[in-house]
């Protein structure tokens, strides 16, 4: 197994290089950039059309070279590319062009929001969906199975941002009720509250965005759990266990559960990481939550290249490590899996 792990770690290097190289090359052809934005702001800030044109021309002549030097655009493309790779090899993600902060610092600032959304989305989704999927498998074909399938599929069919707009209109001061806040994860006086009040305030702010994020994931996890358990229930070893007179609960939890758990457990890492970094941009925007999703989106729109590349490097590395952990979980759940055979 050690040889397999080392091989997988080495294979991460060309994958990272490929992702960074493609993104870096694309950025060279994308119109606009930090220098162009600064120049546009300078032109817009000057008074009057004639003076704005003159200011823009003066800025082009006097400061264009200084701006290029400041942001490193005075160097050849291949030099900037090699410097970027050398920095990332030291886990130095550079500094934001537009916010004048280190990329690591920006990511740390946004992590509390992403951790809150990702952690609770993951926990609520699995804590609700797995028991529901097992109950549906045991009662396959019943009215309970049909009704719950219709409910979870309806939730899956509603886009998260559409549900967010609906919840804002209904419960966040849009048209009807003003029960929930619309900004941040805590109130302004959070530091002055007692610990029970802080916890209540935290979940009060989290209620609506969390609902939007989890409602669509119920169907996927629930149906995966149900189908996996139904497949195991129909296998020969289950019929043999029942023929021996073993209780239904014993057969379910001692025999079926372990085998049916394989696709669920091996999917935990990807689901956990995906809850942090995927699909939250619109929800963060709707509820004014400043997380990693919104940071990545704004950096692309504003051409903040160090943040774009630094975020891509970090997210790709996390995704690759997560994939490795997922594969290792196969062995933990099912010792019959042999990496040596797979490698050959």
mmCIF file of C-alpha atoms in Angstrom:
data_model
loop_
_atom_site.group_PDB
_atom_site.id
_atom_site.type_symbol
_atom_site.label_atom_id
_atom_site.label_comp_id
_atom_site.label_asym_id
_atom_site.label_seq_id
_atom_site.Cartn_x
_atom_site.Cartn_y
_atom_site.Cartn_z
ATOM 1 C CA UNK A 1 0.000 0.000 0.000
ATOM 2 C CA UNK A 2 2.882 2.368 0.742
ATOM 3 C CA UNK A 3 4.124 2.059 -2.841
ATOM 4 C CA UNK A 4 0.621 2.846 -4.108
ATOM 5 C CA UNK A 5 0.382 5.951 -1.911
ATOM 6 C CA UNK A 6 3.794 7.203 -3.060
ATOM 7 C CA UNK A 7 2.813 6.615 -6.681
ATOM 8 C CA UNK A 8 -0.427 8.541 -6.248
ATOM 9 C CA UNK A 9 1.382 11.424 -4.548
ATOM 10 C CA UNK A 10 3.858 11.622 -7.420
ATOM 11 C CA UNK A 11 1.014 11.600 -9.947
ATOM 12 C CA UNK A 12 -0.443 14.672 -8.237
ATOM 13 C CA UNK A 13 2.467 16.760 -9.516
ATOM 14 C CA UNK A 14 1.654 16.595 -13.267
ATOM 15 C CA UNK A 15 -2.041 17.067 -12.493
ATOM 16 C CA UNK A 16 -1.326 20.240 -10.548
ATOM 17 C CA UNK A 17 1.057 21.450 -13.239
ATOM 18 C CA UNK A 18 -1.550 20.826 -15.921
ATOM 19 C CA UNK A 19 -4.301 22.725 -14.102
ATOM 20 C CA UNK A 20 -2.034 25.680 -13.296
ATOM 21 C CA UNK A 21 -0.508 25.796 -16.790
ATOM 22 C CA UNK A 22 -3.840 25.779 -18.600
ATOM 23 C CA UNK A 23 -5.234 28.507 -16.336
ATOM 24 C CA UNK A 24 -2.070 30.610 -16.633
ATOM 25 C CA UNK A 25 -2.094 30.373 -20.442
ATOM 26 C CA UNK A 26 -5.802 31.260 -20.653
ATOM 27 C CA UNK A 27 -5.205 34.323 -18.494
ATOM 28 C CA UNK A 28 -2.677 35.654 -20.973
ATOM 29 C CA UNK A 29 -5.439 35.989 -23.573
ATOM 30 C CA UNK A 30 -8.254 37.253 -21.344
ATOM 31 C CA UNK A 31 -8.933 40.961 -21.974
ATOM 32 C CA UNK A 32 -8.663 43.333 -19.050
ATOM 33 C CA UNK A 33 -6.532 43.049 -15.952
ATOM 34 C CA UNK A 34 -5.483 44.899 -12.790
ATOM 35 C CA UNK A 35 -3.545 47.546 -14.730
ATOM 36 C CA UNK A 36 -6.432 48.223 -17.091
ATOM 37 C CA UNK A 37 -8.829 48.480 -14.152
ATOM 38 C CA UNK A 38 -6.633 50.986 -12.337
ATOM 39 C CA UNK A 39 -6.306 53.061 -15.490
ATOM 40 C CA UNK A 40 -10.072 52.958 -16.038
ATOM 41 C CA UNK A 41 -10.695 54.084 -12.455
ATOM 42 C CA UNK A 42 -8.229 56.941 -12.911
ATOM 43 C CA UNK A 43 -9.996 58.073 -16.058
ATOM 44 C CA UNK A 44 -13.407 57.802 -14.401
ATOM 45 C CA UNK A 45 -12.199 59.715 -11.356
ATOM 46 C CA UNK A 46 -10.987 62.738 -13.304
ATOM 47 C CA UNK A 47 -13.491 65.576 -13.647
ATOM 48 C CA UNK A 48 -15.030 66.286 -17.050
ATOM 49 C CA UNK A 49 -14.663 64.421 -20.304
ATOM 50 C CA UNK A 50 -11.741 66.460 -21.618
ATOM 51 C CA UNK A 51 -9.805 66.351 -18.387
ATOM 52 C CA UNK A 52 -10.572 62.616 -18.029
ATOM 53 C CA UNK A 53 -9.116 61.961 -21.471
ATOM 54 C CA UNK A 54 -6.025 64.026 -20.669
ATOM 55 C CA UNK A 55 -5.614 62.342 -17.272
ATOM 56 C CA UNK A 56 -5.892 58.958 -18.899
ATOM 57 C CA UNK A 57 -3.236 59.834 -21.465
ATOM 58 C CA UNK A 58 -0.933 61.223 -18.748
ATOM 59 C CA UNK A 59 -1.444 58.107 -16.674
ATOM 60 C CA UNK A 60 -0.637 55.926 -19.654
ATOM 61 C CA UNK A 61 2.634 57.736 -20.250
ATOM 62 C CA UNK A 62 3.846 58.307 -16.699
ATOM 63 C CA UNK A 63 2.664 55.311 -14.742
ATOM 64 C CA UNK A 64 2.053 52.428 -17.132
ATOM 65 C CA UNK A 65 5.594 51.127 -16.849
ATOM 66 C CA UNK A 66 5.576 51.550 -13.067
ATOM 67 C CA UNK A 67 2.306 49.640 -12.810
ATOM 68 C CA UNK A 68 3.643 46.827 -14.977
ATOM 69 C CA UNK A 69 6.749 46.619 -12.801
ATOM 70 C CA UNK A 70 4.660 46.680 -9.607
ATOM 71 C CA UNK A 71 2.535 43.731 -10.735
ATOM 72 C CA UNK A 72 5.371 41.855 -12.431
ATOM 73 C CA UNK A 73 4.053 42.266 -15.965
ATOM 74 C CA UNK A 74 7.348 43.773 -17.115
ATOM 75 C CA UNK A 75 8.869 40.273 -17.079
ATOM 76 C CA UNK A 76 8.540 37.750 -19.928
ATOM 77 C CA UNK A 77 5.688 35.274 -19.677
ATOM 78 C CA UNK A 78 7.900 32.246 -19.133
ATOM 79 C CA UNK A 79 9.748 33.984 -16.283
ATOM 80 C CA UNK A 80 6.471 34.820 -14.522
ATOM 81 C CA UNK A 81 5.313 31.232 -15.009
ATOM 82 C CA UNK A 82 8.473 29.731 -13.508
ATOM 83 C CA UNK A 83 8.391 32.181 -10.595
ATOM 84 C CA UNK A 84 4.786 31.195 -9.905
ATOM 85 C CA UNK A 85 5.684 27.489 -9.846
ATOM 86 C CA UNK A 86 8.645 28.141 -7.548
ATOM 87 C CA UNK A 87 6.416 30.085 -5.135
ATOM 88 C CA UNK A 88 3.723 27.405 -5.117
ATOM 89 C CA UNK A 89 6.332 24.725 -4.451
ATOM 90 C CA UNK A 90 7.048 26.648 -1.194
ATOM 91 C CA UNK A 91 3.262 27.033 -0.612
ATOM 92 C CA UNK A 92 3.625 30.783 -1.105
ATOM 93 C CA UNK A 93 0.425 31.830 -2.888
ATOM 94 C CA UNK A 94 1.485 35.458 -3.391
ATOM 95 C CA UNK A 95 -0.451 38.672 -2.777
ATOM 96 C CA UNK A 96 -3.724 39.929 -4.159
ATOM 97 C CA UNK A 97 -3.350 42.666 -6.783
ATOM 98 C CA UNK A 98 -6.500 44.531 -5.795
ATOM 99 C CA UNK A 99 -6.797 43.932 -2.039
ATOM 100 C CA UNK A 100 -3.090 44.236 -1.192
ATOM 101 C CA UNK A 101 -3.225 41.183 1.060
ATOM 102 C CA UNK A 102 -1.633 37.784 0.963
ATOM 103 C CA UNK A 103 -3.749 35.095 -0.703
ATOM 104 C CA UNK A 104 -3.339 32.884 2.375
ATOM 105 C CA UNK A 105 -4.584 35.742 4.542
ATOM 106 C CA UNK A 106 -7.643 36.238 2.340
ATOM 107 C CA UNK A 107 -8.442 32.524 2.401
ATOM 108 C CA UNK A 108 -8.161 32.448 6.213
ATOM 109 C CA UNK A 109 -10.546 35.417 6.438
ATOM 110 C CA UNK A 110 -13.162 33.605 4.352
ATOM 111 C CA UNK A 111 -12.755 30.169 5.961
ATOM 112 C CA UNK A 112 -15.179 30.686 8.904
ATOM 113 C CA UNK A 113 -18.098 31.196 6.521
ATOM 114 C CA UNK A 114 -17.140 28.277 4.274
ATOM 115 C CA UNK A 115 -16.484 25.985 7.236
ATOM 116 C CA UNK A 116 -19.872 26.829 8.733
ATOM 117 C CA UNK A 117 -21.757 26.255 5.488
ATOM 118 C CA UNK A 118 -19.772 23.180 4.458
ATOM 119 C CA UNK A 119 -19.683 21.396 7.811
ATOM 120 C CA UNK A 120 -23.369 21.790 8.588
ATOM 121 C CA UNK A 121 -24.430 21.044 5.011
ATOM 122 C CA UNK A 122 -22.475 17.777 5.156
ATOM 123 C CA UNK A 123 -23.736 16.772 8.604
ATOM 124 C CA UNK A 124 -27.395 17.620 8.048
ATOM 125 C CA UNK A 125 -27.440 15.981 4.608
ATOM 126 C CA UNK A 126 -26.047 12.680 5.820
ATOM 127 C CA UNK A 127 -27.821 12.613 9.181
ATOM 128 C CA UNK A 128 -31.174 13.000 7.431
ATOM 129 C CA UNK A 129 -30.583 11.170 4.155
ATOM 130 C CA UNK A 130 -28.885 7.974 5.321
ATOM 131 C CA UNK A 131 -31.567 6.958 7.873
ATOM 132 C CA UNK A 132 -34.257 8.001 5.396
ATOM 133 C CA UNK A 133 -32.668 5.917 2.639
ATOM 134 C CA UNK A 134 -32.474 2.865 4.918
ATOM 135 C CA UNK A 135 -36.117 3.305 5.918
ATOM 136 C CA UNK A 136 -37.108 3.549 2.247
ATOM 137 C CA UNK A 137 -35.140 0.402 1.378
ATOM 138 C CA UNK A 138 -36.799 -1.613 4.147
ATOM 139 C CA UNK A 139 -40.231 -0.320 3.059
ATOM 140 C CA UNK A 140 -39.609 -0.465 -0.691
ATOM 141 C CA UNK A 141 -42.801 -0.047 -2.708
ATOM 142 C CA UNK A 142 -44.861 1.216 0.230
ATOM 143 C CA UNK A 143 -46.747 4.521 0.410
ATOM 144 C CA UNK A 144 -43.971 5.873 2.653
ATOM 145 C CA UNK A 145 -41.395 5.069 -0.038
ATOM 146 C CA UNK A 146 -43.444 6.718 -2.779
ATOM 147 C CA UNK A 147 -44.268 9.831 -0.773
ATOM 148 C CA UNK A 148 -40.709 10.448 0.447
ATOM 149 C CA UNK A 149 -39.352 9.910 -3.068
ATOM 150 C CA UNK A 150 -41.706 12.584 -4.402
ATOM 151 C CA UNK A 151 -40.697 15.005 -1.637
ATOM 152 C CA UNK A 152 -36.916 14.604 -2.041
ATOM 153 C CA UNK A 153 -37.120 14.777 -5.840
ATOM 154 C CA UNK A 154 -39.182 17.957 -5.587
ATOM 155 C CA UNK A 155 -36.482 19.463 -3.385
ATOM 156 C CA UNK A 156 -33.824 18.329 -5.858
ATOM 157 C CA UNK A 157 -35.696 19.986 -8.737
ATOM 158 C CA UNK A 158 -35.724 23.405 -7.048
ATOM 159 C CA UNK A 159 -32.467 25.323 -7.626
ATOM 160 C CA UNK A 160 -30.870 26.546 -4.414
ATOM 161 C CA UNK A 161 -30.833 30.206 -5.417
ATOM 162 C CA UNK A 162 -34.522 30.081 -6.392
ATOM 163 C CA UNK A 163 -35.375 28.607 -3.012
ATOM 164 C CA UNK A 164 -33.184 31.292 -1.430
ATOM 165 C CA UNK A 165 -35.143 34.067 -3.114
ATOM 166 C CA UNK A 166 -38.396 32.453 -2.014
ATOM 167 C CA UNK A 167 -37.220 32.176 1.594
ATOM 168 C CA UNK A 168 -36.067 35.792 1.598
ATOM 169 C CA UNK A 169 -39.446 36.956 0.313
ATOM 170 C CA UNK A 170 -41.332 34.836 2.847
ATOM 171 C CA UNK A 171 -39.201 34.942 5.996
ATOM 172 C CA UNK A 172 -36.409 37.537 5.735
ATOM 173 C CA UNK A 173 -38.258 40.822 5.390
ATOM 174 C CA UNK A 174 -38.951 40.528 1.673
ATOM 175 C CA UNK A 175 -42.773 40.777 1.629
ATOM 176 C CA UNK A 176 -44.318 38.755 4.436
ATOM 177 C CA UNK A 177 -42.314 38.054 7.589
ATOM 178 C CA UNK A 178 -39.039 39.394 8.970
ATOM 179 C CA UNK A 179 -37.974 36.431 11.074
ATOM 180 C CA UNK A 180 -34.422 35.783 9.859
ATOM 181 C CA UNK A 181 -31.407 38.056 9.196
ATOM 182 C CA UNK A 182 -29.864 38.539 5.780
ATOM 183 C CA UNK A 183 -26.253 39.461 6.515
ATOM 184 C CA UNK A 184 -23.353 37.594 8.082
ATOM 185 C CA UNK A 185 -23.195 34.603 10.392
ATOM 186 C CA UNK A 186 -23.621 36.536 13.637
ATOM 187 C CA UNK A 187 -25.263 39.707 14.900
ATOM 188 C CA UNK A 188 -23.318 42.898 15.591
ATOM 189 C CA UNK A 189 -23.651 42.419 19.348
ATOM 190 C CA UNK A 190 -22.559 38.760 19.262
ATOM 191 C CA UNK A 191 -19.577 39.373 21.564
ATOM 192 C CA UNK A 192 -21.878 40.773 24.242
ATOM 193 C CA UNK A 193 -24.178 37.724 24.282
ATOM 194 C CA UNK A 194 -23.994 34.741 26.610
ATOM 195 C CA UNK A 195 -22.839 31.414 25.139
ATOM 196 C CA UNK A 196 -26.348 29.941 24.782
ATOM 197 C CA UNK A 197 -27.466 33.167 23.127
ATOM 198 C CA UNK A 198 -24.424 33.094 20.821
ATOM 199 C CA UNK A 199 -25.229 29.567 19.686
ATOM 200 C CA UNK A 200 -28.857 30.484 19.071
ATOM 201 C CA UNK A 201 -27.813 33.626 17.166
ATOM 202 C CA UNK A 202 -25.368 31.629 15.024
ATOM 203 C CA UNK A 203 -27.962 29.075 13.948
ATOM 204 C CA UNK A 204 -30.545 31.835 13.503
ATOM 205 C CA UNK A 205 -28.293 33.409 10.856
ATOM 206 C CA UNK A 206 -27.425 30.028 9.351
ATOM 207 C CA UNK A 207 -30.979 28.671 9.027
ATOM 208 C CA UNK A 208 -31.965 30.031 5.600
ATOM 209 C CA UNK A 209 -28.683 29.566 3.670
ATOM 210 C CA UNK A 210 -28.260 26.085 5.155
ATOM 211 C CA UNK A 211 -31.772 25.148 4.033
ATOM 212 C CA UNK A 212 -30.954 26.229 0.479
ATOM 213 C CA UNK A 213 -27.756 24.175 0.416
ATOM 214 C CA UNK A 214 -29.043 20.917 1.908
ATOM 215 C CA UNK A 215 -32.432 20.666 0.212
ATOM 216 C CA UNK A 216 -30.939 19.611 -3.123
ATOM 217 C CA UNK A 217 -28.511 17.068 -1.639
ATOM 218 C CA UNK A 218 -31.195 15.041 0.129
ATOM 219 C CA UNK A 219 -32.334 13.310 -3.064
ATOM 220 C CA UNK A 220 -28.868 12.175 -4.175
ATOM 221 C CA UNK A 221 -27.759 10.723 -0.846
ATOM 222 C CA UNK A 222 -31.179 9.294 0.018
ATOM 223 C CA UNK A 223 -31.621 7.477 -3.292
ATOM 224 C CA UNK A 224 -28.015 6.240 -3.260
ATOM 225 C CA UNK A 225 -28.532 4.820 0.224
ATOM 226 C CA UNK A 226 -31.846 3.219 -0.690
ATOM 227 C CA UNK A 227 -30.594 1.627 -3.918
ATOM 228 C CA UNK A 228 -27.460 0.312 -2.233
ATOM 229 C CA UNK A 229 -29.416 -1.288 0.598
ATOM 230 C CA UNK A 230 -32.051 -2.711 -1.766
ATOM 231 C CA UNK A 231 -29.309 -4.309 -3.853
ATOM 232 C CA UNK A 232 -27.754 -5.897 -0.760
ATOM 233 C CA UNK A 233 -31.128 -7.043 0.613
ATOM 234 C CA UNK A 234 -31.747 -9.079 -2.551
ATOM 235 C CA UNK A 235 -28.436 -10.958 -2.384
ATOM 236 C CA UNK A 236 -28.116 -14.613 -1.522
ATOM 237 C CA UNK A 237 -26.331 -14.215 1.821
ATOM 238 C CA UNK A 238 -29.272 -12.176 3.159
ATOM 239 C CA UNK A 239 -31.727 -14.918 2.170
ATOM 240 C CA UNK A 240 -29.515 -17.490 3.904
ATOM 241 C CA UNK A 241 -29.320 -15.368 7.070
ATOM 242 C CA UNK A 242 -33.092 -14.992 7.125
ATOM 243 C CA UNK A 243 -33.566 -18.729 6.480
ATOM 244 C CA UNK A 244 -31.514 -19.416 9.612
ATOM 245 C CA UNK A 245 -34.121 -17.500 11.588
ATOM 246 C CA UNK A 246 -31.993 -14.443 12.401
ATOM 247 C CA UNK A 247 -34.011 -11.361 13.455
ATOM 248 C CA UNK A 248 -34.647 -8.702 10.825
ATOM 249 C CA UNK A 249 -32.693 -6.051 12.758
ATOM 250 C CA UNK A 250 -29.732 -8.386 13.164
ATOM 251 C CA UNK A 251 -29.677 -9.137 9.429
ATOM 252 C CA UNK A 252 -29.993 -5.454 8.569
ATOM 253 C CA UNK A 253 -27.324 -4.043 10.894
ATOM 254 C CA UNK A 254 -24.876 -6.957 11.125
ATOM 255 C CA UNK A 255 -24.941 -8.253 7.555
ATOM 256 C CA UNK A 256 -26.391 -5.717 5.136
ATOM 257 C CA UNK A 257 -25.165 -2.509 6.716
ATOM 258 C CA UNK A 258 -21.423 -3.190 6.377
ATOM 259 C CA UNK A 259 -21.588 -4.048 2.670
ATOM 260 C CA UNK A 260 -24.051 -1.292 1.843
ATOM 261 C CA UNK A 261 -21.836 1.190 3.662
ATOM 262 C CA UNK A 262 -19.019 0.969 1.099
ATOM 263 C CA UNK A 263 -20.273 3.528 -1.475
ATOM 264 C CA UNK A 264 -21.452 5.845 1.309
ATOM 265 C CA UNK A 265 -18.244 5.853 3.343
ATOM 266 C CA UNK A 266 -15.994 6.128 0.325
ATOM 267 C CA UNK A 267 -18.049 9.113 -0.795
ATOM 268 C CA UNK A 268 -17.616 10.948 2.528
ATOM 269 C CA UNK A 269 -14.357 12.803 1.687
ATOM 270 C CA UNK A 270 -15.572 14.081 -1.684
ATOM 271 C CA UNK A 271 -18.942 15.092 -0.228
ATOM 272 C CA UNK A 272 -17.283 16.786 2.740
ATOM 273 C CA UNK A 273 -14.844 18.812 0.624
ATOM 274 C CA UNK A 274 -17.489 19.514 -2.007
ATOM 275 C CA UNK A 275 -19.744 21.002 0.657
ATOM 276 C CA UNK A 276 -17.004 23.507 1.459
ATOM 277 C CA UNK A 277 -16.015 24.649 -2.018
ATOM 278 C CA UNK A 278 -18.810 23.864 -4.461
ATOM 279 C CA UNK A 279 -22.114 25.460 -5.273
ATOM 280 C CA UNK A 280 -22.203 28.167 -2.587
ATOM 281 C CA UNK A 281 -21.433 31.271 -4.669
ATOM 282 C CA UNK A 282 -25.056 32.254 -5.315
ATOM 283 C CA UNK A 283 -26.095 31.408 -1.759
ATOM 284 C CA UNK A 284 -23.247 33.489 -0.315
ATOM 285 C CA UNK A 285 -24.257 36.379 -2.569
ATOM 286 C CA UNK A 286 -27.955 36.133 -1.691
ATOM 287 C CA UNK A 287 -27.357 36.094 2.058
ATOM 288 C CA UNK A 288 -24.296 38.418 2.097
ATOM 289 C CA UNK A 289 -21.942 35.714 3.348
ATOM 290 C CA UNK A 290 -18.320 36.440 2.505
ATOM 291 C CA UNK A 291 -16.886 32.954 1.926
ATOM 292 C CA UNK A 292 -14.423 31.185 -0.361
ATOM 293 C CA UNK A 293 -16.953 30.752 -3.162
ATOM 294 C CA UNK A 294 -17.597 34.471 -3.398
ATOM 295 C CA UNK A 295 -13.859 35.192 -3.142
ATOM 296 C CA UNK A 296 -13.074 32.911 -6.093
ATOM 297 C CA UNK A 297 -15.895 34.375 -8.202
ATOM 298 C CA UNK A 298 -14.947 38.005 -7.522
ATOM 299 C CA UNK A 299 -11.276 37.322 -8.195
ATOM 300 C CA UNK A 300 -12.147 35.932 -11.633
ATOM 301 C CA UNK A 301 -14.419 38.873 -12.466
ATOM 302 C CA UNK A 302 -11.875 41.460 -11.273
ATOM 303 C CA UNK A 303 -8.901 39.656 -12.874
ATOM 304 C CA UNK A 304 -7.112 39.280 -9.557
ATOM 305 C CA UNK A 305 -4.735 36.682 -10.938
ATOM 306 C CA UNK A 306 -2.835 35.706 -7.757
ATOM 307 C CA UNK A 307 -6.115 34.917 -5.978
ATOM 308 C CA UNK A 308 -7.440 32.980 -8.989
ATOM 309 C CA UNK A 309 -4.305 30.877 -9.373
ATOM 310 C CA UNK A 310 -3.707 30.516 -5.641
ATOM 311 C CA UNK A 311 -7.277 29.364 -5.024
ATOM 312 C CA UNK A 312 -7.091 26.973 -7.971
ATOM 313 C CA UNK A 313 -3.817 25.508 -6.683
ATOM 314 C CA UNK A 314 -5.210 25.021 -3.180
ATOM 315 C CA UNK A 315 -8.568 23.593 -4.293
ATOM 316 C CA UNK A 316 -6.943 21.226 -6.821
ATOM 317 C CA UNK A 317 -4.472 19.974 -4.215
ATOM 318 C CA UNK A 318 -7.284 19.381 -1.729
ATOM 319 C CA UNK A 319 -9.323 17.557 -4.385
ATOM 320 C CA UNK A 320 -6.396 15.260 -5.251
ATOM 321 C CA UNK A 321 -5.702 14.437 -1.610
ATOM 322 C CA UNK A 322 -9.417 13.814 -1.089
ATOM 323 C CA UNK A 323 -9.444 11.364 -3.994
ATOM 324 C CA UNK A 324 -6.514 9.503 -2.455
ATOM 325 C CA UNK A 325 -8.266 9.343 0.930
ATOM 326 C CA UNK A 326 -11.386 8.030 -0.818
ATOM 327 C CA UNK A 327 -9.412 5.197 -2.413
ATOM 328 C CA UNK A 328 -7.794 4.308 0.914
ATOM 329 C CA UNK A 329 -11.217 4.147 2.518
ATOM 330 C CA UNK A 330 -12.107 1.334 0.121
ATOM 331 C CA UNK A 331 -9.471 -0.816 1.825
ATOM 332 C CA UNK A 332 -10.642 0.174 5.286
ATOM 333 C CA UNK A 333 -14.266 -0.677 4.508
ATOM 334 C CA UNK A 334 -13.587 -3.669 2.240
ATOM 335 C CA UNK A 335 -10.226 -5.422 2.853
ATOM 336 C CA UNK A 336 -10.789 -7.483 -0.296
ATOM 337 C CA UNK A 337 -9.653 -4.461 -2.357
ATOM 338 C CA UNK A 338 -5.979 -4.865 -3.296
ATOM 339 C CA UNK A 339 -4.080 -1.866 -4.653
ATOM 340 C CA UNK A 340 -1.243 -4.018 -5.882
ATOM 341 C CA UNK A 341 -3.530 -5.852 -8.286
ATOM 342 C CA UNK A 342 -5.094 -2.589 -9.421
ATOM 343 C CA UNK A 343 -1.658 -1.057 -10.011
ATOM 344 C CA UNK A 344 -0.622 -3.937 -12.294
#
